[in-house]
Coordinates of C-alpha atoms in Angstrom, one line a residue:
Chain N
X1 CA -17.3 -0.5 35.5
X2 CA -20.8 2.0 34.9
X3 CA -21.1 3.7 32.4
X4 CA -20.2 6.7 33.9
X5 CA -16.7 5.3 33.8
X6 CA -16.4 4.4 30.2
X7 CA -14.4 6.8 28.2
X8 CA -14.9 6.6 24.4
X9 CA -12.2 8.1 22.5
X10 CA -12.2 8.8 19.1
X11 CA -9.3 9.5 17.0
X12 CA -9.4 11.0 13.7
X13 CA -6.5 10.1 11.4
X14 CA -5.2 10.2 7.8
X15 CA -3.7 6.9 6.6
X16 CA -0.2 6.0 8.0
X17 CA 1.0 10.1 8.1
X18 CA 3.6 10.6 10.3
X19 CA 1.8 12.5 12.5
X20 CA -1.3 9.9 12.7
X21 CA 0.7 7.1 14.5
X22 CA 2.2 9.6 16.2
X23 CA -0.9 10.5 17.7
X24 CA -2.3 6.9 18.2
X25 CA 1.3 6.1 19.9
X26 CA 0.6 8.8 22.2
X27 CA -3.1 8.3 22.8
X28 CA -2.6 4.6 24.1
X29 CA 0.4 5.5 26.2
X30 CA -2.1 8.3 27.7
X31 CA -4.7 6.0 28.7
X32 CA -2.6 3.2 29.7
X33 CA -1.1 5.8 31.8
X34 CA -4.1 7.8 33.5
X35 CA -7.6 5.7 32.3
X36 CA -6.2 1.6 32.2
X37 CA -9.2 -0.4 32.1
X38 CA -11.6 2.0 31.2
X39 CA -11.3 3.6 27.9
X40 CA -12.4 2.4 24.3
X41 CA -10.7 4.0 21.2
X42 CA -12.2 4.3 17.7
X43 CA -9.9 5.6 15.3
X44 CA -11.7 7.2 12.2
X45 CA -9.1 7.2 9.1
X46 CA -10.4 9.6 6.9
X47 CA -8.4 9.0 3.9
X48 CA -10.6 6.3 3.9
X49 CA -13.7 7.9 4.1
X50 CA -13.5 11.5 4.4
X51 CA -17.4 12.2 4.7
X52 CA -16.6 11.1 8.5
X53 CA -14.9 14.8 9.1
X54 CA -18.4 16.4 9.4
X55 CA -19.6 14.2 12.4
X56 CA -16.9 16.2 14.7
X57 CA -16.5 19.0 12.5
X58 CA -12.9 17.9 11.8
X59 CA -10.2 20.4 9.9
X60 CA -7.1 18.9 11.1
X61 CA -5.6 15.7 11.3
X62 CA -5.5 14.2 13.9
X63 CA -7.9 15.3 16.0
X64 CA -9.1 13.7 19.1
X65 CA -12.5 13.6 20.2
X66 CA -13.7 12.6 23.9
X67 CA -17.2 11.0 23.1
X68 CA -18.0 10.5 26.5
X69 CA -17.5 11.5 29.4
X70 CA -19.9 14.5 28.1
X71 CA -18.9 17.0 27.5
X72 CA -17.7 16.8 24.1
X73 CA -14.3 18.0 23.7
X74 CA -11.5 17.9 20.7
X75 CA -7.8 18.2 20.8
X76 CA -5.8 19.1 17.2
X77 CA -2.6 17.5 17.1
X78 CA -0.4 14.5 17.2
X79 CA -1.0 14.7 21.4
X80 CA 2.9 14.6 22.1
X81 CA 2.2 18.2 24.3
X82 CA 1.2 15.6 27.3
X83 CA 0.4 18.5 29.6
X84 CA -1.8 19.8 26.9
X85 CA -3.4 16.7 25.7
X86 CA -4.6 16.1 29.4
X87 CA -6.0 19.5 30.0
X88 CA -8.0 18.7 26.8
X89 CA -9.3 15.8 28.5
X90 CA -10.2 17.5 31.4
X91 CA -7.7 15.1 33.2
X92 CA -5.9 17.4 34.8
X93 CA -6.5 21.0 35.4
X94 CA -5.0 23.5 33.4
X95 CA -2.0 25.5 35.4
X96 CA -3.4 29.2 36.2
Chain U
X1 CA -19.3 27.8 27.8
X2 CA -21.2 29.6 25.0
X3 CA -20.6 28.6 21.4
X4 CA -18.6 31.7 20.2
X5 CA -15.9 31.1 23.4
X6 CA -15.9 27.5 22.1
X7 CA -14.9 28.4 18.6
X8 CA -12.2 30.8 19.8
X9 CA -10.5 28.3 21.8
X10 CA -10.6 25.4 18.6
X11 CA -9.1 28.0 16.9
X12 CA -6.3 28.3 18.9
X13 CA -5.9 24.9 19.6
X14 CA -6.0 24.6 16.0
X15 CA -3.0 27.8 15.4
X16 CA -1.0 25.7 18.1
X17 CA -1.0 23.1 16.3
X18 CA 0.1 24.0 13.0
X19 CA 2.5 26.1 14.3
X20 CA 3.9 23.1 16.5
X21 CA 4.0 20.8 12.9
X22 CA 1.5 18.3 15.0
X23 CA -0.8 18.5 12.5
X24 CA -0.2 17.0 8.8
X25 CA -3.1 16.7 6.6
X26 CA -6.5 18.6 6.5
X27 CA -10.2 18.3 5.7
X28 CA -11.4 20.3 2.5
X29 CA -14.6 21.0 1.4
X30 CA -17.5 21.9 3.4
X31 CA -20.8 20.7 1.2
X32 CA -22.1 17.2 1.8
X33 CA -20.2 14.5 0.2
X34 CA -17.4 16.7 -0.9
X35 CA -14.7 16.5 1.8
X36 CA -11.3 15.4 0.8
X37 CA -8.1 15.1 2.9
X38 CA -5.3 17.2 1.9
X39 CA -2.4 15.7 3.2
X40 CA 0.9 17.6 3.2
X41 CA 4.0 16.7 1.4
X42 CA 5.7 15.0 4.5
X43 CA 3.1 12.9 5.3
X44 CA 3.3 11.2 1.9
X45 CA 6.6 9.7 2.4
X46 CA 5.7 6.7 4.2
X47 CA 3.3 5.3 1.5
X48 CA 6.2 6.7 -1.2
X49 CA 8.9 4.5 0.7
X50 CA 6.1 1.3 0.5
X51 CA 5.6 2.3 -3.2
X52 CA 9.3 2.2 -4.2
X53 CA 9.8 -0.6 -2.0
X54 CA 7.7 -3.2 -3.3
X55 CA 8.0 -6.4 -5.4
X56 CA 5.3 -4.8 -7.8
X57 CA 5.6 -2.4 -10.3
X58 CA 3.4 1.2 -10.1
X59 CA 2.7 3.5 -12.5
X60 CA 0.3 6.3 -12.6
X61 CA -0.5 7.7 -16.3
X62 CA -2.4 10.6 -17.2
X63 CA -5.3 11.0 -19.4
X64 CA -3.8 10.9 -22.9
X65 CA -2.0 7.8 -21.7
X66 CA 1.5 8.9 -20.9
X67 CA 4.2 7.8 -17.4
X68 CA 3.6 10.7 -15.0
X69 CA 4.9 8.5 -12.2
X70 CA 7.0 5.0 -11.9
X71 CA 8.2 2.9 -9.0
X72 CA 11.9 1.5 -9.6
X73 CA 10.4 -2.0 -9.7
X74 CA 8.7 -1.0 -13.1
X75 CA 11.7 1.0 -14.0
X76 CA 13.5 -2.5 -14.2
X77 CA 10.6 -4.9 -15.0
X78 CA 11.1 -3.0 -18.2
X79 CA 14.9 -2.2 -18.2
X80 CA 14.6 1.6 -18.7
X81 CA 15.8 4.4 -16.8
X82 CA 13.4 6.3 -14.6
X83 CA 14.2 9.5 -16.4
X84 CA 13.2 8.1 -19.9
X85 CA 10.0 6.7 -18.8
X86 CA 8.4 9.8 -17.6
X87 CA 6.3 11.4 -19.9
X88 CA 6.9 8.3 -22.4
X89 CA 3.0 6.8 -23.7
X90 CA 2.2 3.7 -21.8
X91 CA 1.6 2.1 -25.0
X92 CA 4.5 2.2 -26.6
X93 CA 5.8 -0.3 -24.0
X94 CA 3.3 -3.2 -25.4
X95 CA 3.4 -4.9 -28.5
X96 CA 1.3 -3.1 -31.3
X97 CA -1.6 -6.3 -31.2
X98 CA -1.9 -4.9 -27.5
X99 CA -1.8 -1.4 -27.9
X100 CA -6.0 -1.5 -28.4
X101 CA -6.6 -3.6 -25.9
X102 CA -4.5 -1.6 -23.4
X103 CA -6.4 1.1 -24.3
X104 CA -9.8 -0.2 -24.0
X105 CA -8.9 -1.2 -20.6
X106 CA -7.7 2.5 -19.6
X107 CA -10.8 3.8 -21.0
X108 CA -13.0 1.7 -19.0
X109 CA -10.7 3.0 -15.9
X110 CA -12.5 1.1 -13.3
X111 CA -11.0 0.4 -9.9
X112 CA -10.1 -3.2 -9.3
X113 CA -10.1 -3.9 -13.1
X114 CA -7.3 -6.1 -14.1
X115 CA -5.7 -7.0 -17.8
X116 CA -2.7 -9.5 -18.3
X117 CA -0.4 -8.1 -20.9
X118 CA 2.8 -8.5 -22.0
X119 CA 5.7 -5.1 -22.2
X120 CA 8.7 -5.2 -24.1
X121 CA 11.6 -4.7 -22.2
X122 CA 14.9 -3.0 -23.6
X123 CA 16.6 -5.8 -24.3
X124 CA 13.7 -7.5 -26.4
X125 CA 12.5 -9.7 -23.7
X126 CA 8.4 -10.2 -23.2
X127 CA 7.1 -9.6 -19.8
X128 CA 4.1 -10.8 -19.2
X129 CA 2.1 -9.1 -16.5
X130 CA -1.1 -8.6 -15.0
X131 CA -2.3 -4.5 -14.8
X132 CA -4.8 -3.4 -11.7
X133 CA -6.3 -0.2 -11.7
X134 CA -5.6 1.0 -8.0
X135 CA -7.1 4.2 -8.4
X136 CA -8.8 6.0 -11.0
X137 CA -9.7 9.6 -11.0
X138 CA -8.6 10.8 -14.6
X139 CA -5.1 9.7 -13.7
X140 CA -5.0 6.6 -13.6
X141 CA -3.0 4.3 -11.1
X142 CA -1.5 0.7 -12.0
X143 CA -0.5 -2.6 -10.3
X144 CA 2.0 -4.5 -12.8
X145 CA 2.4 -7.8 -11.3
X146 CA 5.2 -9.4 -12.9
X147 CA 3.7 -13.2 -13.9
X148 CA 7.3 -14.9 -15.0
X149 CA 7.8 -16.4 -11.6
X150 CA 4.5 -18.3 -12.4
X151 CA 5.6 -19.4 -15.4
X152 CA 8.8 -20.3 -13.8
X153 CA 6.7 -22.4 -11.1
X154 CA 4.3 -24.1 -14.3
X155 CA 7.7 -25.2 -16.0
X156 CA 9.3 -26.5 -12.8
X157 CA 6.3 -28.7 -12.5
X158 CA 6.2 -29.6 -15.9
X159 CA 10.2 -30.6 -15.4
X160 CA 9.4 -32.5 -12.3
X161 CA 6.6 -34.7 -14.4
X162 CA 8.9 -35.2 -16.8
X163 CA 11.9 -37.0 -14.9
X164 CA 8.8 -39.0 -12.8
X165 CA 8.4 -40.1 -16.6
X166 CA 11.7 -40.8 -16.8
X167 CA 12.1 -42.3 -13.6
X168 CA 9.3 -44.8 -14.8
X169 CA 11.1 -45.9 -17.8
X170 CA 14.4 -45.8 -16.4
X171 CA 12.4 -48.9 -14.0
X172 CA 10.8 -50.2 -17.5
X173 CA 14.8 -50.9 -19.0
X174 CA 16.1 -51.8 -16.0
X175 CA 13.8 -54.4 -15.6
X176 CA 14.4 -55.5 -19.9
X177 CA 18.2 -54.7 -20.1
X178 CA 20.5 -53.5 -17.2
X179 CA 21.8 -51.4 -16.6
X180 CA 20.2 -48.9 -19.1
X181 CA 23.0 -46.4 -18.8
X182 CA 21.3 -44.0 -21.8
X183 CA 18.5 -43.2 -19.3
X184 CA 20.4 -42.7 -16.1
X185 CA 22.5 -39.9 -18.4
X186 CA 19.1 -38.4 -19.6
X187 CA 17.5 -38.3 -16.0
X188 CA 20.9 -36.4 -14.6
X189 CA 20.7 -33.6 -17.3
X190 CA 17.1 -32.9 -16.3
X191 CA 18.1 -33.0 -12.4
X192 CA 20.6 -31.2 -12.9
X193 CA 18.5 -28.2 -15.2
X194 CA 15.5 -28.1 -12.9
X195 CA 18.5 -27.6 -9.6
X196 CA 19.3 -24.6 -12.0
X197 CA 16.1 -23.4 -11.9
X198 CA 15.5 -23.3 -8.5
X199 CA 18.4 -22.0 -7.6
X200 CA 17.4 -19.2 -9.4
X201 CA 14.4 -19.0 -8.0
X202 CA 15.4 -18.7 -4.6
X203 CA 17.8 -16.3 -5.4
X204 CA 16.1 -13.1 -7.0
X205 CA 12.7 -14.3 -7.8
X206 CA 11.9 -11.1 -9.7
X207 CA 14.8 -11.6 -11.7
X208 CA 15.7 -14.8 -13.1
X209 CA 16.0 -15.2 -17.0
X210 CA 13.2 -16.7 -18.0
X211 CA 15.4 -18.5 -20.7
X212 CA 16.9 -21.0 -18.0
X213 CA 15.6 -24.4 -19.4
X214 CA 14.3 -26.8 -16.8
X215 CA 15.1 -29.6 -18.8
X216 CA 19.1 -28.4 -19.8

C-alpha cells in the first residue's frame, strides 16, 4: 500500500454519548465496507480534552475528519445517512 | 472551492445534522484553552445508568457542603431515602470527631485525593469508607468505597488462624489425652461461624452485617 492509498480518519467524539458510538459503529462498518485494508482511524474524545476542537475547527460532536487523502473534508453527525457520509468522503459522487 | 462556499456548505451540513438529532454534544468557547463540551441531556444517560449502577457510592456536594446529587448505592450505604439526602450537609452523616477532618479534605478539593471515614447510617451502624474526589470544580464529586467487605476479608483470616491454632492443640491433647472431646466441640463452633461468614459474603457482598462473628 503507498501512501497515496492510506486514508487517515479522524473521528471526533464526546465520551460514550449515544450518538458517539453511534458514529464509531458506523464509521468501521463504512470502511470495512468501501476502504478494507487501507484506512487508519483516530478517534479524538473531547470530553477528555476539549482544547483538541480547535485543530479541525470542531462545533459538533461527532464530526469526522478525512486527514488524508487531501483534501481536507468534515462530516457532522453520527454518519448513519450512508449516502451522505460517503459523498463527504468523496467516495461516491453526489446524485445531481 | 473558495473559503466562503466552504463555510456555507459546514453550515449546512451542520443544520442537517441537528435537525436529524445526529449530533449530541457541542464545543463552547472559542479563546485558547477555554473550550468545553456541552453535551445535551440525552447523551448523559449512559454515564447516569453506570453511576446508579455501580457497587460504589457517588455523591456530588456543593460548595457550602450539602448532597446536590446521590447514587442509590450511597442512598443505602447509609440507609436513607434519596429524597432526604438531597440538600442534607455532607457532614452531618459523620461522626462529630470527623466533621473537621471531612472538611479539611473538601477544602483542599483536589482530584484523586482520598480520606477514609466512617458515616452513620440510620440504624446506628458505622460505615467505614474511603472518599475520592472524582472531580472538583466548586462542586465537588465523591467516590465512597464501602471498606466493610475488607474488614470482613481481615476477620475471615483472623478466624482461619485461629482454628489452625486450634487444630494444633486439638493434635497437642490428642497426643496427651484422647480423645479430647472439649476441643473437637470448640473447633466445630468456629467452622461452623466462619461457613456463616462466607456464606454471606458470597451472597450480597455489599451487604452483609458486619456483626456476623467469625468465631460464633
Amino acid at each position: 500500500m503507498t501512501d497515496s492509498d492510506k486514508w487517515l480518519l479522524r473521528l471526533y467524539t464526546a465520551g460514550q454519548s449515544p450518538r458517539s458510538l453511534v458514529a464509531l459503529e458506523n464509521l468501521r462498518r463504512i470502511c470495512d465496507e468501501h476502504l478494507a485494508g487501507r484506512y487508519r482511524i483516530e478517534v479524538v474524545d473531547l470530553l477528555k480534552n476539549p482544547r483538541l476542537a480547535k485543530d479541525d475547527q470542531i462545533v459538533a460532536i461527532p464530526t469526522l475528519v478525512r486527514q488524508l487523502p487531501p483534501p481536507l473534508r468534515k462530516i457532522i453527525g453520527d454518519l448513519s445517512d450512508t449516502e451522505r457520509a460517503l459523498v463527504g468522503l468523496q467516495l461516491r459522487k453526489a446524485k445531481p | 472551492m473558495s473559503e466562503p462556499r466552504i463555510d456555507l456548505l459546514e453550515a449546512e451540513e451542520l443544520r442537517k445534522a441537528i435537525v436529524g438529532g445526529e449530533v449530541d454534544a457541542f464545543v463552547v468557547g472559542r479563546a485558547e484553552g477555554n473550550q468545553k463540551v456541552l453535551l445535551l441531556a440525552n447523551a448523559y444517560q449512559r454515564y447516569r445508568q453506570m453511576v446508579e449502577a455501580m457497587q460504589q457510592g457517588a455523591v456530588t456536594i456543593s460548595l457550602e457542603g450539602h448532597i446536590l446529587y446521590a447514587n442509590q448505592r450511597f442512598s443505602d450505604l447509609l440507609g436513607i431515602a434519596l429524597s432526604r439526602l438531597y440538600t442534607a450537609p455532607l457532614q452531618s452523616y459523620v461522626g462529630i470527631a470527623d466533621r473537621a477532618r471531612l472538611s479539611r479534605f473538601l477544602a483542599g478539593g483536589r482530584r484523586g485525593d482520598q480520606l477514609e471515614i466512617a458515616f452513620s447510617s440510620r440504624d446506628g451502624t458505622t460505615v467505614p469508607t474511603r472518599l475520592s474526589i472524582a472531580s472538583y470544580d466548586g462542586y465537588a464529586s465523591l467516590l465512597v468505597t464501602d471498606l466493610r467487605p475488607l474488614e470482613w476479608a481481615r476477620l475471615a483470616i483472623e478466624a482461619l488462624d485461629s482454628i489452625r491454632n486450634s487444630v494444633e492443640q486439638l493434635n497437642a491433647q490428642v497426643r496427651a489425652e484422647p480423645p479430647a472431646k472439649q476441643a473437637l466441640d470448640s473447633i466445630s463452633e468456629q467452622i461452623n461461624g466462619l461457613a456463616q461468614l462466607i456464606d454471606a459474603l458470597h451472597a450480597e457482598p455489599g451487604r452483609i452485617d458486619p456483626r456476623i462473628d467469625p468465631n460464633g
